[in-house]
Amino acid sequence: MAGSKPLSRFWEWGRNIVCVGRNYAEHAKEMGSALPAEPLFFLKPSSAYVREGSPILRPYYCRNLHHEVELGVVIGRSARAVPEARAMEHVAGYALCLDMTARDTQEECKKKGLPWTLAKGFGSSCPVSDFVPKEKIPDPHKLRIWLKVNGKLRQEGDTSSMIFSIPYLISYISHIFTLEEGDLILTGSPKGVGSVEADDEIEAGIGDVVSMRFRVAQQTQGS
Ligand SMILES: O=C(O)/C=C/C(=O)CC(=O)C(=O)O
Ligand SMILES: [Mg+2]
């Protein structure tokens, strides 16, 4: 049961993973997408979580797996229709997250007007770092998030560049469905997304607050 586990192990709770898209203008631009007038969001299943020590699996149907490094916000207290001014009271802490994306599949889904679940919701599509309690991050809009592949810097972004702020996102989502304790919100990727192959090593961090390393492996059909 969710409540019997410490919130610092939010990935074991099996709660919602809510992802925000196109929340950084330069990433929307590199994807050739328009800036959103209102937050765009989608969900991943909780079985998408993966922790250091286990690989990120490239799905058998994917030919172009992309990394997206994102700041994750961990909800500490149920939020239903909360005003923006009180939204941060519902935050327990943060985590560094990857929104692993089957980019070729996403392109196909976009062309056909289909949801992005196949592209964004596969097993191991949500690698997460250790939990960082709220007290350790006085201002989540002043963080440098970064990602390297095989030691080479690919992504570096400042959370001050988000189009929609964290309190705005929490308030907005909470007017659509209840955010529950243990839920995770991925706040969108800065620019620099790109491909990874089997055996690549991804290292990513929030400044020098927290970092994590993952290996990429190929999923075989039927496994
Ligand atoms: O605009 C696109 O084609 C793709 C956008 C995304 O994949 C959205 C995100 O997940 C993001 O911005 O982080
Ligand atoms: Mg993303």
Tab-separated table of C-alpha atoms and ligand atoms in Angstrom:
chain	number	residue	atom	x	y	z
A	1	MET	CA	0.000	0.000	0.000
A	2	ALA	CA	1.272	3.437	-0.940
A	3	GLY	CA	1.091	5.024	2.516
A	4	SER	CA	3.232	2.322	4.136
A	5	LYS	CA	6.321	3.393	2.131
A	6	PRO	CA	8.330	6.540	2.825
A	7	LEU	CA	7.564	9.361	0.387
A	8	SER	CA	11.302	9.651	-0.288
A	9	ARG	CA	10.792	6.425	-2.311
A	10	PHE	CA	7.924	7.946	-4.315
A	11	TRP	CA	8.699	5.664	-7.308
A	12	GLU	CA	7.537	2.690	-5.236
A	13	TRP	CA	4.130	4.233	-4.617
A	14	GLY	CA	2.747	3.527	-8.099
A	15	ARG	CA	1.166	6.946	-8.367
A	16	ASN	CA	0.594	9.111	-11.428
A	17	ILE	CA	3.455	10.324	-13.595
A	18	VAL	CA	2.253	13.547	-15.217
A	19	CYS	CA	4.488	14.972	-17.954
A	20	VAL	CA	4.395	18.511	-19.289
A	21	GLY	CA	5.454	19.056	-22.904
A	22	ARG	CA	6.816	22.049	-24.838
A	23	ASN	CA	7.455	23.986	-21.635
A	24	TYR	CA	10.763	25.418	-22.907
A	25	ALA	CA	10.558	27.638	-25.995
A	26	GLU	CA	13.876	26.449	-27.462
A	27	HIS	CA	12.853	22.793	-27.214
A	28	ALA	CA	9.488	23.488	-28.885
A	29	LYS	CA	11.475	25.301	-31.609
A	30	GLU	CA	13.924	22.418	-32.167
A	31	MET	CA	10.904	20.092	-32.562
A	32	GLY	CA	9.298	22.478	-35.051
A	33	SER	CA	6.310	22.850	-32.707
A	34	ALA	CA	4.306	25.937	-31.794
A	35	LEU	CA	4.480	27.334	-28.259
A	36	PRO	CA	1.534	26.135	-26.175
A	37	ALA	CA	-1.032	28.701	-25.055
A	38	GLU	CA	-1.955	26.383	-22.161
A	39	PRO	CA	0.090	23.511	-20.676
A	40	LEU	CA	0.250	20.375	-22.808
A	41	PHE	CA	0.440	17.250	-20.721
A	42	PHE	CA	0.368	13.475	-20.949
A	43	LEU	CA	0.757	10.516	-18.569
A	44	LYS	CA	3.195	7.646	-18.170
A	45	PRO	CA	2.266	4.417	-16.322
A	46	SER	CA	3.999	3.936	-12.965
A	47	SER	CA	5.751	0.861	-14.411
A	48	ALA	CA	7.766	3.360	-16.504
A	49	TYR	CA	9.947	4.072	-13.461
A	50	VAL	CA	13.529	2.844	-13.552
A	51	ARG	CA	16.255	3.407	-10.985
A	52	GLU	CA	20.043	3.483	-11.185
A	53	GLY	CA	21.419	-0.031	-11.549
A	54	SER	CA	18.780	-1.093	-14.076
A	55	PRO	CA	19.018	-0.265	-17.781
A	56	ILE	CA	16.876	2.019	-19.916
A	57	LEU	CA	15.407	-0.298	-22.539
A	58	ARG	CA	15.035	0.865	-26.115
A	59	PRO	CA	11.635	-0.570	-27.139
A	60	TYR	CA	11.758	-3.229	-29.872
A	61	TYR	CA	9.603	-1.020	-32.165
A	62	CYS	CA	11.780	2.090	-31.777
A	63	ARG	CA	14.567	3.125	-34.151
A	64	ASN	CA	15.247	6.541	-32.611
A	65	LEU	CA	15.255	6.696	-28.794
A	66	HIS	CA	15.690	10.244	-27.454
A	67	HIS	CA	16.742	11.546	-24.047
A	68	GLU	CA	14.904	14.484	-22.460
A	69	VAL	CA	16.232	15.694	-19.096
A	70	GLU	CA	13.585	17.251	-16.852
A	71	LEU	CA	13.031	18.543	-13.339
A	72	GLY	CA	10.508	16.367	-11.491
A	73	VAL	CA	8.223	17.713	-8.767
A	74	VAL	CA	7.045	15.232	-6.127
A	75	ILE	CA	3.625	15.935	-4.619
A	76	GLY	CA	3.499	15.630	-0.830
A	77	ARG	CA	-0.123	16.496	-0.134
A	78	SER	CA	-3.278	15.875	-2.163
A	79	ALA	CA	-4.118	18.854	-4.407
A	80	ARG	CA	-7.599	19.496	-5.822
A	81	ALA	CA	-8.410	22.863	-7.448
A	82	VAL	CA	-5.627	24.651	-5.584
A	83	PRO	CA	-4.923	28.312	-6.331
A	84	GLU	CA	-1.494	29.095	-7.761
A	85	ALA	CA	-0.582	31.061	-4.620
A	86	ARG	CA	-0.932	27.934	-2.445
A	87	ALA	CA	0.356	25.331	-4.911
A	88	MET	CA	3.886	25.041	-3.483
A	89	GLU	CA	2.413	23.916	-0.138
A	90	HIS	CA	1.638	20.632	-1.927
A	91	VAL	CA	5.253	19.946	-2.954
A	92	ALA	CA	7.329	17.447	-0.939
A	93	GLY	CA	10.472	17.681	-3.023
A	94	TYR	CA	12.113	17.126	-6.367
A	95	ALA	CA	13.901	14.522	-8.483
A	96	LEU	CA	15.829	14.559	-11.693
A	97	CYS	CA	13.929	12.657	-14.368
A	98	LEU	CA	14.344	11.554	-17.950
A	99	ASP	CA	11.360	11.563	-20.270
A	100	MET	CA	12.703	8.861	-22.601
A	101	THR	CA	10.936	9.178	-25.938
A	102	ALA	CA	10.631	6.888	-28.950
A	103	ARG	CA	10.910	9.858	-31.299
A	104	ASP	CA	10.147	7.994	-34.516
A	105	THR	CA	7.016	6.529	-32.921
A	106	GLN	CA	6.018	9.973	-31.642
A	107	GLU	CA	6.375	11.415	-35.170
A	108	GLU	CA	4.074	8.683	-36.488
A	109	CYS	CA	1.553	9.328	-33.702
A	110	LYS	CA	1.642	13.076	-34.427
A	111	LYS	CA	1.020	12.509	-38.134
A	112	LYS	CA	-1.936	10.220	-37.399
A	113	GLY	CA	-3.359	12.395	-34.605
A	114	LEU	CA	-2.874	9.539	-32.117
A	115	PRO	CA	-1.942	9.778	-28.418
A	116	TRP	CA	1.755	9.594	-27.494
A	117	THR	CA	1.492	6.574	-25.152
A	118	LEU	CA	3.576	4.215	-27.346
A	119	ALA	CA	6.256	6.897	-27.698
A	120	LYS	CA	6.411	8.044	-24.089
A	121	GLY	CA	4.891	5.357	-21.861
A	122	PHE	CA	6.972	2.223	-22.459
A	123	GLY	CA	8.612	0.338	-19.562
A	124	SER	CA	11.740	2.194	-18.301
A	125	SER	CA	10.750	5.468	-20.019
A	126	CYS	CA	10.989	7.329	-16.706
A	127	PRO	CA	14.422	7.026	-15.077
A	128	VAL	CA	14.517	8.960	-11.787
A	129	SER	CA	17.185	10.104	-9.342
A	130	ASP	CA	17.077	9.976	-5.583
A	131	PHE	CA	14.443	12.162	-3.943
A	132	VAL	CA	15.595	15.671	-3.051
A	133	PRO	CA	13.590	17.182	-0.171
A	134	LYS	CA	12.043	20.611	-0.813
A	135	GLU	CA	14.229	22.223	1.877
A	136	LYS	CA	17.356	21.484	-0.196
A	137	ILE	CA	16.067	23.515	-3.160
A	138	PRO	CA	14.995	26.993	-2.047
A	139	ASP	CA	14.024	28.108	-5.589
A	140	PRO	CA	13.186	25.373	-8.148
A	141	HIS	CA	13.132	28.013	-10.898
A	142	LYS	CA	16.856	28.668	-10.453
A	143	LEU	CA	18.373	25.288	-11.273
A	144	ARG	CA	20.731	24.109	-13.971
A	145	ILE	CA	19.730	20.699	-15.310
A	146	TRP	CA	22.203	18.875	-17.528
A	147	LEU	CA	22.703	15.601	-19.372
A	148	LYS	CA	25.757	13.909	-20.902
A	149	VAL	CA	25.934	10.901	-23.236
A	150	ASN	CA	29.195	8.931	-23.027
A	151	GLY	CA	30.743	11.902	-21.189
A	152	LYS	CA	29.722	14.514	-23.788
A	153	LEU	CA	27.384	17.338	-22.741
A	154	ARG	CA	24.130	17.185	-24.739
A	155	GLN	CA	21.616	19.167	-22.677
A	156	GLU	CA	22.020	22.090	-20.326
A	157	GLY	CA	19.058	24.213	-19.346
A	158	ASP	CA	17.955	26.613	-16.680
A	159	THR	CA	14.599	26.019	-15.032
A	160	SER	CA	14.018	29.798	-15.084
A	161	SER	CA	13.246	29.330	-18.813
A	162	MET	CA	10.070	27.305	-18.208
A	163	ILE	CA	7.068	28.818	-19.979
A	164	PHE	CA	4.640	27.719	-17.245
A	165	SER	CA	5.961	27.867	-13.668
A	166	ILE	CA	5.687	24.992	-11.195
A	167	PRO	CA	2.869	26.622	-9.140
A	168	TYR	CA	0.967	27.388	-12.346
A	169	LEU	CA	1.320	23.767	-13.498
A	170	ILE	CA	0.225	22.305	-10.146
A	171	SER	CA	-2.775	24.620	-9.993
A	172	TYR	CA	-3.699	23.945	-13.639
A	173	ILE	CA	-3.464	20.148	-13.344
A	174	SER	CA	-5.278	20.131	-9.983
A	175	HIS	CA	-8.287	21.768	-11.639
A	176	ILE	CA	-8.477	18.806	-14.045
A	177	PHE	CA	-7.771	15.887	-11.693
A	178	THR	CA	-6.680	15.454	-8.096
A	179	LEU	CA	-2.931	15.274	-7.653
A	180	GLU	CA	-2.167	12.715	-4.973
A	181	GLU	CA	0.634	12.289	-2.496
A	182	GLY	CA	3.455	10.504	-4.323
A	183	ASP	CA	2.526	11.796	-7.782
A	184	LEU	CA	5.375	13.079	-9.931
A	185	ILE	CA	5.199	15.960	-12.405
A	186	LEU	CA	7.856	16.120	-15.131
A	187	THR	CA	8.130	19.799	-16.013
A	188	GLY	CA	9.393	19.569	-19.605
A	189	SER	CA	12.700	19.351	-21.382
A	190	PRO	CA	15.100	22.109	-22.362
A	191	LYS	CA	16.669	21.994	-25.835
A	192	GLY	CA	19.333	19.533	-26.924
A	193	VAL	CA	17.301	16.307	-27.023
A	194	GLY	CA	18.976	13.607	-29.106
A	195	SER	CA	19.428	9.932	-29.889
A	196	VAL	CA	20.936	7.208	-27.747
A	197	GLU	CA	21.967	3.702	-28.779
A	198	ALA	CA	22.326	0.416	-26.910
A	199	ASP	CA	25.388	0.483	-24.600
A	200	ASP	CA	25.449	4.295	-24.375
A	201	GLU	CA	25.837	5.726	-20.890
A	202	ILE	CA	23.624	8.628	-19.850
A	203	GLU	CA	24.655	10.804	-16.916
A	204	ALA	CA	22.444	13.656	-15.769
A	205	GLY	CA	22.099	16.004	-12.839
A	206	ILE	CA	20.535	19.009	-11.179
A	207	GLY	CA	23.536	21.345	-10.748
A	208	ASP	CA	25.634	19.610	-8.114
A	209	VAL	CA	22.575	18.712	-5.998
A	210	VAL	CA	21.963	15.238	-7.408
A	211	SER	CA	23.132	13.127	-10.346
A	212	MET	CA	22.436	9.707	-11.821
A	213	ARG	CA	23.819	7.294	-14.445
A	214	PHE	CA	22.022	4.814	-16.674
A	215	ARG	CA	23.018	2.394	-19.411
A	216	VAL	CA	20.864	1.958	-22.484
A	217	ALA	CA	20.046	-1.577	-23.621
A	218	GLN	CA	18.016	-3.005	-26.495
A	219	GLN	CA	14.697	-4.648	-25.655
A	220	THR	CA	14.103	-7.781	-27.651
A	221	GLN	CA	10.625	-8.495	-28.971
A	222	GLY	CA	8.752	-10.758	-26.581
A	223	SER	CA	10.791	-9.782	-23.492
B	1	LIG	O1	6.740	18.974	-30.048
B	1	LIG	C1	7.081	17.819	-30.223
B	1	LIG	O2	7.115	17.275	-31.296
B	1	LIG	C2	7.494	16.978	-29.084
B	1	LIG	C3	7.375	17.414	-27.841
B	1	LIG	C4	7.642	16.593	-26.694
B	1	LIG	O3	8.113	15.455	-26.783
B	1	LIG	C5	7.235	17.192	-25.447
B	1	LIG	C6	8.011	16.891	-24.246
B	1	LIG	O4	7.987	15.795	-23.729
B	1	LIG	C7	8.812	17.977	-23.624
B	1	LIG	O5	8.798	19.095	-24.115
B	1	LIG	O6	9.456	17.688	-22.621
B	2	MG	MG	9.384	15.640	-22.092
